[in-house]
Every structure is written in structure tokens, then in C-alpha cells.
Amino acid sequence: MSEQRPPDIEIYVKSCSVNQLEQWLESCGSSLQPNLSQGAAHEYKLTTNQVDITVLIHEKVAGKAWTSVWFKSDKTPWMNDLECARQATAALNTQIRCIAGGWSEGDDPDEWWKLEKGEEELIKWLTN
């Protein structure tokens, strides 16, 4: 039985510029096209494995140091948020956080993976 893919993937990146994120996203697919940019919110079309994926980058969420990167598709190159976070932290050399479970009934919404410098740790992150 294969693992069910989540409907989307979201990671939180610490202290990273939009330009650095764009360079990483370009390395994740065959093309990256900007669609819209308004203030701290940026939307892109990432083409990977011949599939177009909408990617939203939202700066200064969960405190001023954190940027959300949201892949609005179940057709990403990764099976889950943690796989994406592992690739991002290696490529960007910064701390990445992602939800430990999903958003299903019974999951702890405050349990997150913290990835940095090859280390992975489950933490409580109160984002509200």
C-alpha cells in the first residue's frame, strides 16, 4: 500500500530572502514564472514533472523572521511536508519548520518538525 499524498505542502523558512527562495524553487522544477506580487505575498507557477503547481510565498508570517512557502498541489516532487523541508534546509542552509502531522482530526496542530544543519527535532510551536 502506498503512502497517501497530502493535498498540499507548506514549509516555514527562517530568515531567507524571496530571491533565495526563488533560486531554490527554480532548482525544484523545469521553470518558475512569477504570477503576482503584492507587498509581502508572491505567487508563482512552478513547472515540475510536466505539472504546473501554484506556489505562494508569504513573508513575515509567524513573526518577522518566518516566510511561508505553500505548494498548492498534491503533485509536488515530495511525498510530504517533511521531505520538502529536508530538501529546503539543505539547499538554503537555514532553519525550516513544517507541521509534524497533517491537518486531520486528532493531529496536534502545535507539533512541528524543526530542521537545521542536518538535525531534525519535534517541537511545540505555538504559531497563534
N, CA, C and O atoms as a Tinker XYZ file with bonds, in Angstrom:
   512  protein
     1  N      0.838000   -1.180000    0.000000    73     2
     2  CA     0.000000    0.000000    0.000000    64     1     3
     3  C      0.886000    1.248000    0.000000    63     2     4     5
     4  O      1.843000    1.317000    0.772000    81     3
     5  N      0.589000    2.225000   -0.844000    73     3     6
     6  CA     1.421000    3.417000   -0.933000    64     5     7
     7  C      0.914000    4.496000    0.019000    63     6     8     9
     8  O     -0.260000    4.537000    0.388000    81     7
     9  N      1.837000    5.358000    0.396000    73     7    10
    10  CA     1.505000    6.456000    1.300000    64     9    11
    11  C      0.624000    7.470000    0.562000    63    10    12    13
    12  O      0.893000    7.817000   -0.588000    81    11
    13  N     -0.410000    7.931000    1.226000    73    11    14
    14  CA    -1.292000    8.926000    0.630000    64    13    15
    15  C     -0.616000   10.289000    0.665000    63    14    16    17
    16  O     -0.089000   10.706000    1.696000    81    15
    17  N     -0.635000   10.972000   -0.463000    73    15    18
    18  CA    -0.029000   12.292000   -0.554000    64    17    19
    19  C     -0.961000   13.334000    0.051000    63    18    20    21
    20  O     -2.180000   13.229000   -0.085000    81    19
    21  N     -0.398000   14.337000    0.716000    73    19    22
    22  CA    -1.242000   15.417000    1.234000    64    21    23
    23  C     -1.757000   16.280000    0.083000    63    22    24    25
    24  O     -1.161000   16.282000   -0.994000    81    23
    25  N     -2.854000   17.013000    0.292000    73    23    26
    26  CA    -3.414000   17.841000   -0.774000    64    25    27
    27  C     -2.526000   19.035000   -1.125000    63    26    28    29
    28  O     -2.673000   19.625000   -2.195000    81    27
    29  N     -1.606000   19.391000   -0.228000    73    27    30
    30  CA    -0.675000   20.491000   -0.461000    64    29    31
    31  C      0.501000   20.321000    0.493000    63    30    32    33
    32  O      0.499000   19.446000    1.359000    81    31
    33  N      1.505000   21.176000    0.315000    73    31    34
    34  CA     2.682000   21.149000    1.178000    64    33    35
    35  C      2.993000   22.581000    1.576000    63    34    36    37
    36  O      2.960000   23.493000    0.750000    81    35
    37  N      3.298000   22.764000    2.865000    73    35    38
    38  CA     3.694000   24.091000    3.335000    64    37    39
    39  C      4.862000   23.956000    4.298000    63    38    40    41
    40  O      4.851000   23.128000    5.209000    81    39
    41  N      5.871000   24.790000    4.074000    73    39    42
    42  CA     7.013000   24.859000    4.970000    64    41    43
    43  C      7.202000   26.311000    5.399000    63    42    44    45
    44  O      6.746000   27.237000    4.729000    81    43
    45  N      7.882000   26.490000    6.524000    73    43    46
    46  CA     8.204000   27.819000    7.030000    64    45    47
    47  C      9.724000   27.943000    7.059000    63    46    48    49
    48  O     10.419000   27.104000    7.631000    81    47
    49  N     10.225000   29.008000    6.430000    73    47    50
    50  CA    11.654000   29.199000    6.237000    64    49    51
    51  C     12.096000   30.401000    7.065000    63    50    52    53
    52  O     11.475000   31.463000    7.012000    81    51
    53  N     13.166000   30.229000    7.823000    73    51    54
    54  CA    13.651000   31.303000    8.695000    64    53    55
    55  C     14.698000   32.163000    7.990000    63    54    56    57
    56  O     15.647000   31.655000    7.393000    81    55
    57  N     14.501000   33.470000    8.077000    73    55    58
    58  CA    15.493000   34.466000    7.647000    64    57    59
    59  C     16.072000   34.173000    6.264000    63    58    60    61
    60  O     17.275000   33.969000    6.105000    81    59
    61  N     15.195000   34.157000    5.281000    73    59    62
    62  CA    15.606000   33.856000    3.911000    64    61    63
    63  C     14.920000   34.855000    2.975000    63    62    64    65
    64  O     13.727000   35.120000    3.122000    81    63
    65  N     15.653000   35.401000    2.030000    73    63    66
    66  CA    15.081000   36.382000    1.113000    64    65    67
    67  C     14.216000   35.695000    0.052000    63    66    68    69
    68  O     14.365000   34.503000   -0.219000    81    67
    69  N     13.324000   36.466000   -0.528000    73    67    70
    70  CA    12.494000   35.947000   -1.613000    64    69    71
    71  C     13.379000   35.517000   -2.775000    63    70    72    73
    72  O     13.099000   34.512000   -3.427000    81    71
    73  N     14.442000   36.267000   -3.039000    73    71    74
    74  CA    15.360000   35.914000   -4.119000    64    73    75
    75  C     15.992000   34.546000   -3.889000    63    74    76    77
    76  O     16.100000   33.749000   -4.822000    81    75
    77  N     16.413000   34.266000   -2.653000    73    75    78
    78  CA    16.975000   32.948000   -2.333000    64    77    79
    79  C     15.923000   31.857000   -2.522000    63    78    80    81
    80  O     16.227000   30.783000   -3.042000    81    79
    81  N     14.698000   32.128000   -2.103000    73    79    82
    82  CA    13.616000   31.152000   -2.269000    64    81    83
    83  C     13.326000   30.905000   -3.745000    63    82    84    85
    84  O     13.097000   29.765000   -4.149000    81    83
    85  N     13.334000   31.955000   -4.546000    73    83    86
    86  CA    13.107000   31.796000   -5.987000    64    85    87
    87  C     14.188000   30.919000   -6.612000    63    86    88    89
    88  O     13.888000   30.062000   -7.443000    81    87
    89  N     15.439000   31.128000   -6.217000    73    87    90
    90  CA    16.533000   30.302000   -6.749000    64    89    91
    91  C     16.342000   28.840000   -6.373000    63    90    92    93
    92  O     16.559000   27.954000   -7.200000    81    91
    93  N     15.937000   28.579000   -5.130000    73    91    94
    94  CA    15.692000   27.198000   -4.717000    64    93    95
    95  C     14.531000   26.609000   -5.508000    63    94    96    97
    96  O     14.622000   25.482000   -5.995000    81    95
    97  N     13.440000   27.359000   -5.640000    73    95    98
    98  CA    12.281000   26.859000   -6.385000    64    97    99
    99  C     12.647000   26.546000   -7.833000    63    98   100   101
   100  O     12.183000   25.548000   -8.385000    81    99
   101  N     13.469000   27.384000   -8.450000    73    99   102
   102  CA    13.910000   27.125000   -9.824000    64   101   103
   103  C     14.629000   25.785000   -9.926000    63   102   104   105
   104  O     14.523000   25.095000  -10.940000    81   103
   105  N     15.365000   25.416000   -8.868000    73   103   106
   106  CA    16.095000   24.145000   -8.881000    64   105   107
   107  C     15.165000   22.948000   -8.663000    63   106   108   109
   108  O     15.563000   21.804000   -8.884000    81   107
   109  N     13.924000   23.211000   -8.230000    73   107   110
   110  CA    12.968000   22.134000   -7.950000    64   109   111
   111  C     12.143000   21.737000   -9.173000    63   110   112   113
   112  O     11.403000   20.755000   -9.124000    81   111
   113  N     12.260000   22.474000  -10.247000    73   111   114
   114  CA    11.441000   22.177000  -11.415000    64   113   115
   115  C     12.124000   22.603000  -12.691000    63   114   116   117
   116  O     13.312000   22.925000  -12.699000    81   115
   117  N     11.362000   22.601000  -13.775000    73   115   118
   118  CA    11.922000   22.988000  -15.066000    64   117   119
   119  C     11.724000   24.468000  -15.360000    63   118   120   121
   120  O     12.436000   25.036000  -16.188000    81   119
   121  N     10.744000   25.110000  -14.675000    73   119   122
   122  CA    10.590000   26.557000  -14.829000    64   121   123
   123  C      9.822000   27.134000  -13.648000    63   122   124   125
   124  O      9.040000   26.447000  -12.992000    81   123
   125  N     10.070000   28.422000  -13.398000    73   123   126
   126  CA     9.376000   29.168000  -12.356000    64   125   127
   127  C      8.964000   30.503000  -12.954000    63   126   128   129
   128  O      9.809000   31.280000  -13.398000    81   127
   129  N      7.670000   30.762000  -12.964000    73   127   130
   130  CA     7.139000   32.002000  -13.530000    64   129   131
   131  C      6.405000   32.790000  -12.454000    63   130   132   133
   132  O      5.519000   32.249000  -11.793000    81   131
   133  N      6.765000   34.083000  -12.264000    73   131   134
   134  CA     6.011000   34.891000  -11.315000    64   133   135
   135  C      4.620000   35.205000  -11.877000    63   134   136   137
   136  O      4.480000   35.526000  -13.057000    81   135
   137  N      3.600000   35.108000  -11.028000    73   135   138
   138  CA     2.231000   35.441000  -11.442000    64   137   139
   139  C      1.792000   36.771000  -10.870000    63   138   140   141
   140  O      1.224000   37.603000  -11.578000    81   139
   141  N      2.056000   36.976000   -9.574000    73   139   142
   142  CA     1.537000   38.148000   -8.883000    64   141   143
   143  C      2.411000   38.439000   -7.678000    63   142   144   145
   144  O      2.890000   37.520000   -7.013000    81   143
   145  N      2.617000   39.709000   -7.400000    73   143   146
   146  CA     3.354000   40.102000   -6.212000    64   145   147
   147  C      2.695000   41.338000   -5.628000    63   146   148   149
   148  O      2.597000   42.373000   -6.288000    81   147
   149  N      2.240000   41.222000   -4.377000    73   147   150
   150  CA     1.604000   42.335000   -3.688000    64   149   151
   151  C      2.159000   42.404000   -2.276000    63   150   152   153
   152  O      1.843000   41.556000   -1.441000    81   151
   153  N      2.973000   43.395000   -2.007000    73   151   154
   154  CA     3.551000   43.540000   -0.674000    64   153   155
   155  C      4.380000   42.332000   -0.290000    63   154   156   157
   156  O      5.379000   42.019000   -0.937000    81   155
   157  N      3.959000   41.655000    0.770000    73   155   158
   158  CA     4.708000   40.501000    1.281000    64   157   159
   159  C      4.227000   39.176000    0.699000    63   158   160   161
   160  O      4.735000   38.120000    1.077000    81   159
   161  N      3.256000   39.213000   -0.214000    73   159   162
   162  CA     2.702000   37.987000   -0.807000    64   161   163
   163  C      3.111000   37.882000   -2.279000    63   162   164   165
   164  O      2.995000   38.838000   -3.045000    81   163
   165  N      3.591000   36.697000   -2.647000    73   163   166
   166  CA     4.088000   36.468000   -4.009000    64   165   167
   167  C      3.534000   35.134000   -4.506000    63   166   168   169
   168  O      3.540000   34.145000   -3.774000    81   167
   169  N      3.062000   35.111000   -5.736000    73   167   170
   170  CA     2.523000   33.885000   -6.322000    64   169   171
   171  C      3.318000   33.525000   -7.579000    63   170   172   173
   172  O      3.675000   34.390000   -8.379000    81   171
   173  N      3.583000   32.223000   -7.728000    73   171   174
   174  CA     4.378000   31.711000   -8.843000    64   173   175
   175  C      3.704000   30.485000   -9.452000    63   174   176   177
   176  O      2.856000   29.837000   -8.839000    81   175
   177  N      4.115000   30.198000  -10.678000    73   175   178
   178  CA     3.771000   28.925000  -11.300000    64   177   179
   179  C      5.077000   28.157000  -11.453000    63   178   180   181
   180  O      5.974000   28.560000  -12.193000    81   179
   181  N      5.162000   27.032000  -10.730000    73   179   182
   182  CA     6.317000   26.150000  -10.808000    64   181   183
   183  C      5.944000   24.966000  -11.682000    63   182   184   185
   184  O      4.952000   24.285000  -11.420000    81   183
   185  N      6.728000   24.718000  -12.713000    73   183   186
   186  CA     6.510000   23.549000  -13.555000    64   185   187
   187  C      7.535000   22.493000  -13.157000    63   186   188   189
   188  O      8.744000   22.712000  -13.232000    81   187
   189  N      7.020000   21.343000  -12.732000    73   187   190
   190  CA     7.878000   20.236000  -12.338000    64   189   191
   191  C      7.207000   18.938000  -12.788000    63   190   192   193
   192  O      6.003000   18.761000  -12.602000    81   191
   193  N      7.975000   18.046000  -13.370000    73   191   194
   194  CA     7.435000   16.780000  -13.885000    64   193   195
   195  C      6.234000   17.025000  -14.800000    63   194   196   197
   196  O      5.247000   16.291000  -14.754000    81   195
   197  N      6.329000   18.050000  -15.619000    73   195   198
   198  CA     5.291000   18.430000  -16.599000    64   197   199
   199  C      3.958000   18.790000  -15.957000    63   198   200   201
   200  O      2.911000   18.687000  -16.595000    81   199
   201  N      3.993000   19.211000  -14.699000    73   199   202
   202  CA     2.799000   19.632000  -13.966000    64   201   203
   203  C      3.020000   21.055000  -13.482000    63   202   204   205
   204  O      4.093000   21.380000  -12.975000    81   203
   205  N      2.014000   21.902000  -13.634000    73   203   206
   206  CA     2.077000   23.271000  -13.127000    64   205   207
   207  C      1.528000   23.307000  -11.708000    63   206   208   209
   208  O      0.433000   22.812000  -11.438000    81   207
   209  N      2.301000   23.899000  -10.809000    73   207   210
   210  CA     1.936000   23.990000   -9.402000    64   209   211
   211  C      1.943000   25.457000   -8.991000    63   210   212   213
   212  O      2.912000   26.171000   -9.252000    81   211
   213  N      0.882000   25.905000   -8.358000    73   211   214
   214  CA     0.856000   27.247000   -7.796000    64   213   215
   215  C      1.636000   27.231000   -6.492000    63   214   216   217
   216  O      1.401000   26.390000   -5.624000    81   215
   217  N      2.571000   28.175000   -6.363000    73   215   218
   218  CA     3.375000   28.310000   -5.151000    64   217   219
   219  C      3.162000   29.718000   -4.608000    63   218   220   221
   220  O      3.307000   30.703000   -5.331000    81   219
   221  N      2.817000   29.799000   -3.331000    73   219   222
   222  CA     2.656000   31.090000   -2.669000    64   221   223
   223  C      3.774000   31.276000   -1.661000    63   222   224   225
   224  O      4.034000   30.396000   -0.840000    81   223
   225  N      4.426000   32.412000   -1.724000    73   223   226
   226  CA     5.425000   32.810000   -0.738000    64   225   227
   227  C      4.841000   33.992000    0.011000    63   226   228   229
   228  O      4.463000   34.996000   -0.592000    81   227
   229  N      4.766000   33.869000    1.336000    73   227   230
   230  CA     4.244000   34.954000    2.152000    64   229   231
   231  C      5.289000   35.277000    3.217000    63   230   232   233
   232  O      5.567000   34.477000    4.110000    81   231
   233  N      5.855000   36.470000    3.091000    73   231   234
   234  CA     6.907000   36.901000    4.008000    64   233   235
   235  C      6.333000   37.346000    5.354000    63   234   236   237
   236  O      5.174000   37.746000    5.458000    81   235
   237  N      7.177000   37.265000    6.371000    73   235   238
   238  CA     6.891000   37.789000    7.713000    64   237   239
   239  C      5.617000   37.214000    8.328000    63   238   240   241
   240  O      4.785000   37.953000    8.855000    81   239
   241  N      5.473000   35.897000    8.258000    73   239   242
   242  CA     4.386000   35.205000    8.946000    64   241   243
   243  C      4.970000   34.564000   10.195000    63   242   244   245
   244  O      6.169000   34.287000   10.232000    81   243
   245  N      4.178000   34.327000   11.194000    73   243   246
   246  CA     4.648000   33.692000   12.448000    64   245   247
   247  C      5.886000   34.399000   12.977000    63   246   248   249
   248  O      6.884000   33.756000   13.302000    81   247
   249  N      5.821000   35.713000   13.063000    73   247   250
   250  CA     6.975000   36.514000   13.477000    64   249   251
   251  C      7.693000   37.020000   12.244000    63   250   252   253
   252  O      7.510000   36.476000   11.155000    81   251
   253  N      8.488000   38.027000   12.391000    73   251   254
   254  CA     9.107000   38.687000   11.235000    64   253   255
   255  C     10.169000   37.842000   10.539000    63   254   256   257
   256  O     10.509000   38.116000    9.388000    81   255
   257  N     10.701000   36.824000   11.209000    73   255   258
   258  CA    11.785000   36.027000   10.631000    64   257   259
   259  C     11.281000   34.909000    9.718000    63   258   260   261
   260  O     12.071000   34.346000    8.960000    81   259
   261  N      9.995000   34.571000    9.768000    73   259   262
   262  CA     9.496000   33.378000    9.086000    64   261   263
   263  C      8.738000   33.708000    7.804000    63   262   264   265
   264  O      7.924000   34.631000    7.757000    81   263
   265  N      9.032000   32.926000    6.766000    73   263   266
   266  CA     8.353000   33.039000    5.476000    64   265   267
   267  C      7.685000   31.710000    5.159000    63   266   268   269
   268  O      8.304000   30.650000    5.257000    81   267
   269  N      6.430000   31.780000    4.784000    73   267   270
   270  CA     5.686000   30.585000    4.393000    64   269   271
   271  C      5.905000   30.315000    2.902000    63   270   272   273
   272  O      5.855000   31.232000    2.082000    81   271
   273  N      6.146000   29.055000    2.567000    73   271   274
   274  CA     6.196000   28.608000    1.176000    64   273   275
   275  C      5.166000   27.502000    1.052000    63   274   276   277
   276  O      5.315000   26.431000    1.640000    81   275
   277  N      4.119000   27.769000    0.280000    73   275   278
   278  CA     2.967000   26.882000    0.181000    64   277   279
   279  C      2.816000   26.388000   -1.253000    63   278   280   281
   280  O      2.604000   27.178000   -2.172000    81   279
   281  N      2.926000   25.090000   -1.432000    73   279   282
   282  CA     2.742000   24.433000   -2.724000    64   281   283
   283  C      1.302000   23.940000   -2.769000    63   282   284   285
   284  O      0.947000   23.000000   -2.058000    81   283
   285  N      0.474000   24.562000   -3.595000    73   283   286
   286  CA    -0.960000   24.271000   -3.605000    64   285   287
   287  C     -1.286000   23.135000   -4.584000    63   286   288   289
   288  O     -2.010000   23.326000   -5.561000    81   287
   289  N     -0.736000   21.956000   -4.298000    73   287   290
   290  CA    -0.936000   20.802000   -5.178000    64   289   291
   291  C     -0.525000   19.526000   -4.470000    63   290   292   293
   292  O      0.299000   19.550000   -3.555000    81   291
   293  N     -1.099000   18.417000   -4.892000    73   291   294
   294  CA    -0.649000   17.108000   -4.409000    64   293   295
   295  C      0.308000   16.468000   -5.414000    63   294   296   297
   296  O      0.628000   15.284000   -5.300000    81   295
   297  N      0.764000   17.241000   -6.391000    73   295   298
   298  CA     1.662000   16.732000   -7.430000    64   297   299
   299  C      3.075000   17.276000   -7.279000    63   298   300   301
   300  O      3.802000   17.392000   -8.266000    81   299
   301  N      3.470000   17.609000   -6.056000    73   299   302
   302  CA     4.809000   18.138000   -5.816000    64   301   303
   303  C      5.854000   17.027000   -5.969000    63   302   304   305
   304  O      5.500000   15.849000   -6.023000    81   303
   305  N      7.129000   17.395000   -6.038000    73   303   306
   306  CA     8.183000   16.378000   -6.106000    64   305   307
   307  C      8.361000   15.599000   -4.805000    63   306   308   309
   308  O      9.102000   14.617000   -4.777000    81   307
   309  N      7.688000   16.022000   -3.714000    73   307   310
   310  CA     7.874000   15.405000   -2.408000    64   309   311
   311  C      6.611000   14.680000   -1.992000    63   310   312   313
   312  O      5.508000   15.074000   -2.370000    81   311
   313  N      6.772000   13.615000   -1.211000    73   311   314
   314  CA     5.626000   12.846000   -0.706000    64   313   315
   315  C      4.920000   13.542000    0.449000    63   314   316   317
   316  O      3.743000   13.285000    0.702000    81   315
   317  N      5.636000   14.429000    1.159000    73   315   318
   318  CA     5.036000   15.104000    2.307000    64   317   319
   319  C      5.838000   16.351000    2.660000    63   318   320   321
   320  O      6.868000   16.637000    2.049000    81   319
   321  N      5.353000   17.085000    3.651000    73   319   322
   322  CA     5.990000   18.333000    4.079000    64   321   323
   323  C      7.421000   18.109000    4.566000    63   322   324   325
   324  O      8.308000   18.918000    4.292000    81   323
   325  N      7.642000   17.012000    5.289000    73   323   326
   326  CA     8.961000   16.744000    5.842000    64   325   327
   327  C     10.002000   16.518000    4.746000    63   326   328   329
   328  O     11.126000   17.005000    4.859000    81   327
   329  N      9.649000   15.792000    3.694000    73   327   330
   330  CA    10.585000   15.597000    2.575000    64   329   331
   331  C     10.949000   16.938000    1.948000    63   330   332   333
   332  O     12.116000   17.188000    1.646000    81   331
   333  N      9.960000   17.792000    1.754000    73   331   334
   334  CA    10.195000   19.124000    1.201000    64   333   335
   335  C     11.109000   19.926000    2.124000    63   334   336   337
   336  O     12.054000   20.568000    1.666000    81   335
   337  N     10.824000   19.885000    3.425000    73   335   338
   338  CA    11.628000   20.632000    4.404000    64   337   339
   339  C     13.077000   20.156000    4.404000    63   338   340   341
   340  O     13.994000   20.966000    4.535000    81   339
   341  N     13.288000   18.862000    4.261000    73   339   342
   342  CA    14.656000   18.324000    4.227000    64   341   343
   343  C     15.423000   18.888000    3.033000    63   342   344   345
   344  O     16.574000   19.299000    3.173000    81   343
   345  N     14.793000   18.907000    1.870000    73   343   346
   346  CA    15.472000   19.442000    0.693000    64   345   347
   347  C     15.713000   20.944000    0.844000    63   346   348   349
   348  O     16.778000   21.442000    0.479000    81   347
   349  N     14.733000   21.660000    1.379000    73   347   350
   350  CA    14.868000   23.105000    1.528000    64   349   351
   351  C     15.975000   23.483000    2.504000    63   350   352   353
   352  O     16.757000   24.393000    2.228000    81   351
   353  N     16.050000   22.799000    3.638000    73   351   354
   354  CA    17.074000   23.165000    4.623000    64   353   355
   355  C     18.474000   22.867000    4.098000    63   354   356   357
   356  O     19.416000   23.598000    4.402000    81   355
   357  N     18.619000   21.816000    3.324000    73   355   358
   358  CA    19.920000   21.502000    2.730000    64   357   359
   359  C     20.304000   22.550000    1.682000    63   358   360   361
   360  O     21.455000   22.983000    1.623000    81   359
   361  N     19.338000   22.953000    0.860000    73   359   362
   362  CA    19.608000   23.902000   -0.220000    64   361   363
   363  C     19.792000   25.333000    0.293000    63   362   364   365
   364  O     20.636000   26.072000   -0.214000    81   363
   365  N     19.006000   25.719000    1.293000    73   363   366
   366  CA    19.001000   27.105000    1.755000    64   365   367
   367  C     19.884000   27.356000    2.971000    63   366   368   369
   368  O     20.136000   28.506000    3.329000    81   367
   369  N     20.355000   26.284000    3.609000    73   367   370
   370  CA    21.237000   26.380000    4.777000    64   369   371
   371  C     20.635000   27.281000    5.861000    63   370   372   373
   372  O     21.297000   28.169000    6.398000    81   371
   373  N     19.365000   27.023000    6.163000    73   371   374
   374  CA    18.677000   27.766000    7.208000    64   373   375
   375  C     17.681000   26.846000    7.900000    63   374   376   377
   376  O     17.460000   25.715000    7.465000    81   375
   377  N     17.087000   27.333000    8.971000    73   375   378
   378  CA    16.110000   26.530000    9.691000    64   377   379
   379  C     14.788000   26.495000    8.930000    63   378   380   381
   380  O     14.317000   27.510000    8.418000    81   379
   381  N     14.210000   25.309000    8.872000    73   379   382
   382  CA    12.913000   25.096000    8.225000    64   381   383
   383  C     12.010000   24.421000    9.246000    63   382   384   385
   384  O     12.460000   23.577000   10.021000    81   383
   385  N     10.739000   24.795000    9.244000    73   383   386
   386  CA     9.749000   24.117000   10.081000    64   385   387
   387  C      8.583000   23.684000    9.218000    63   386   388   389
   388  O      8.208000   24.354000    8.255000    81   387
   389  N      8.017000   22.539000    9.590000    73   387   390
   390  CA     6.814000   22.049000    8.919000    64   389   391
   391  C      5.974000   21.289000    9.934000    63   390   392   393
   392  O      6.489000   20.778000   10.928000    81   391
   393  N      4.702000   21.223000    9.675000    73   391   394
   394  CA     3.771000   20.542000   10.576000    64   393   395
   395  C      4.162000   19.066000   10.682000    63   394   396   397
   396  O      4.510000   18.437000    9.682000    81   395
   397  N      4.103000   18.524000   11.885000    73   395   398
   398  CA     4.515000   17.131000   12.096000    64   397   399
   399  C      3.481000   16.152000   11.559000    63   398   400   401
   400  O      3.834000   15.140000   10.953000    81   399
   401  N      2.218000   16.450000   11.778000    73   399   402
   402  CA     1.153000   15.586000   11.278000    64   401   403
   403  C      0.500000   16.258000   10.095000    63   402   404   405
   404  O      1.119000   17.052000    9.387000    81   403
   405  N     -0.739000   15.935000    9.897000    73   403   406
   406  CA    -1.496000   16.637000    8.882000    64   405   407
   407  C     -2.428000   17.615000    9.565000    63   406   408   409
   408  O     -2.168000   18.070000   10.679000    81   407
   409  N     -3.487000   17.924000    8.903000    73   407   410
   410  CA    -4.496000   18.803000    9.484000    64   409   411
   411  C     -5.761000   18.008000    9.738000    63   410   412   413
   412  O     -6.869000   18.535000    9.643000    81   411
   413  N     -5.586000   16.729000   10.062000    73   411   414
   414  CA    -6.725000   15.845000   10.293000    64   413   415
   415  C     -7.157000   15.887000   11.750000    63   414   416   417
   416  O     -6.397000   16.283000   12.633000    81   415
   417  N     -8.385000   15.475000   11.977000    73   415   418
   418  CA    -8.926000   15.374000   13.332000    64   417   419
   419  C     -7.992000   14.522000   14.185000    63   418   420   421
   420  O     -7.602000   13.427000   13.779000    81   419
   421  N     -7.636000   15.020000   15.357000    73   419   422
   422  CA    -6.775000   14.269000   16.261000    64   421   423
   423  C     -5.304000   14.629000   16.157000    63   422   424   425
   424  O     -4.537000   14.307000   17.065000    81   423
   425  N     -4.883000   15.286000   15.081000    73   423   426
   426  CA    -3.490000   15.708000   14.957000    64   425   427
   427  C     -3.235000   16.899000   15.872000    63   426   428   429
   428  O     -4.123000   17.727000   16.073000    81   427
   429  N     -2.045000   16.992000   16.419000    73   427   430
   430  CA    -1.666000   18.110000   17.279000    64   429   431
   431  C     -1.198000   19.270000   16.397000    63   430   432   433
   432  O     -0.147000   19.169000   15.764000    81   431
   433  N     -1.964000   20.375000   16.342000    73   431   434
   434  CA    -1.594000   21.474000   15.459000    64   433   435
   435  C     -0.359000   22.246000   15.918000    63   434   436   437
   436  O      0.172000   23.059000   15.161000    81   435
   437  N      0.107000   22.005000   17.145000    73   435   438
   438  CA     1.279000   22.700000   17.656000    64   437   439
   439  C      2.556000   21.868000   17.563000    63   438   440   441
   440  O      3.626000   22.335000   17.953000    81   439
   441  N      2.455000   20.632000   17.046000    73   439   442
   442  CA     3.633000   19.776000   16.919000    64   441   443
   443  C      4.240000   19.960000   15.529000    63   442   444   445
   444  O      3.588000   19.732000   14.510000    81   443
   445  N      5.508000   20.379000   15.516000    73   443   446
   446  CA     6.195000   20.734000   14.277000    64   445   447
   447  C      7.558000   20.057000   14.223000    63   446   448   449
   448  O      8.157000   19.730000   15.248000    81   447
   449  N      8.031000   19.858000   12.990000    73   447   450
   450  CA     9.411000   19.452000   12.783000    64   449   451
   451  C     10.250000   20.715000   12.655000    63   450   452   453
   452  O      9.872000   21.655000   11.956000    81   451
   453  N     11.384000   20.730000   13.332000    73   451   454
   454  CA    12.380000   21.792000   13.216000    64   453   455
   455  C     13.610000   21.151000   12.590000    63   454   456   457
   456  O     14.184000   20.219000   13.153000    81   455
   457  N     14.014000   21.648000   11.428000    73   455   458
   458  CA    15.169000   21.103000   10.712000    64   457   459
   459  C     16.211000   22.195000   10.563000    63   458   460   461
   460  O     15.912000   23.306000   10.122000    81   459
   461  N     17.447000   21.860000   10.939000    73   459   462
   462  CA    18.535000   22.826000   10.829000    64   461   463
   463  C     19.865000   22.101000   10.927000    63   462   464   465
   464  O     20.076000   21.294000   11.831000    81   463
   465  N     20.765000   22.393000    9.988000    73   463   466
   466  CA    22.128000   21.845000    9.992000    64   465   467
   467  C     22.151000   20.327000   10.126000    63   466   468   469
   468  O     22.965000   19.781000   10.872000    81   467
   469  N     21.270000   19.651000    9.415000    73   467   470
   470  CA    21.234000   18.197000    9.423000    64   469   471
   471  C     20.521000   17.581000   10.612000    63   470   472   473
   472  O     20.400000   16.358000   10.691000    81   471
   473  N     20.050000   18.398000   11.534000    73   471   474
   474  CA    19.336000   17.916000   12.718000    64   473   475
   475  C     17.832000   18.036000   12.496000    63   474   476   477
   476  O     17.360000   18.995000   11.885000    81   475
   477  N     17.080000   17.050000   13.000000    73   475   478
   478  CA    15.619000   17.083000   12.941000    64   477   479
   479  C     15.092000   16.854000   14.347000    63   478   480   481
   480  O     15.516000   15.930000   15.040000    81   479
   481  N     14.158000   17.713000   14.761000    73   479   482
   482  CA    13.641000   17.639000   16.125000    64   481   483
   483  C     12.151000   17.977000   16.117000    63   482   484   485
   484  O     11.724000   18.923000   15.455000    81   483
   485  N     11.374000   17.205000   16.852000    73   483   486
   486  CA     9.956000   17.533000   17.045000    64   485   487
   487  C      9.863000   18.576000   18.145000    63   486   488   489
   488  O     10.446000   18.410000   19.217000    81   487
   489  N      9.124000   19.662000   17.879000    73   487   490
   490  CA     8.979000   20.738000   18.847000    64   489   491
   491  C      7.516000   21.145000   18.956000    63   490   492   493
   492  O      6.698000   20.788000   18.108000    81   491
   493  N      7.197000   21.888000   19.997000    73   491   494
   494  CA     5.908000   22.553000   20.112000    64   493   495
   495  C      6.127000   23.973000   19.608000    63   494   496   497
   496  O      6.991000   24.686000   20.119000    81   495
   497  N      5.351000   24.388000   18.609000    73   495   498
   498  CA     5.472000   25.737000   18.061000    64   497   499
   499  C      4.082000   26.342000   18.062000    63   498   500   501
   500  O      3.221000   25.962000   17.269000    81   499
   501  N      3.880000   27.279000   18.955000    73   499   502
   502  CA     2.585000   27.945000   19.058000    64   501   503
   503  C      2.611000   29.128000   18.092000    63   502   504   505
   504  O      3.215000   30.161000   18.381000    81   503
   505  N      1.960000   28.970000   16.958000    73   503   506
   506  CA     2.024000   29.973000   15.899000    64   505   507
   507  C      0.948000   31.031000   16.003000    63   506   508   509
   508  O      0.982000   32.010000   15.257000    81   507
   509  N      0.007000   30.870000   16.894000    73   507   510
   510  CA    -1.079000   31.861000   17.024000    64   509   511
   511  C     -0.657000   33.008000   17.899000    63   510   512
   512  O     -1.437000   33.934000   18.122000    81   511
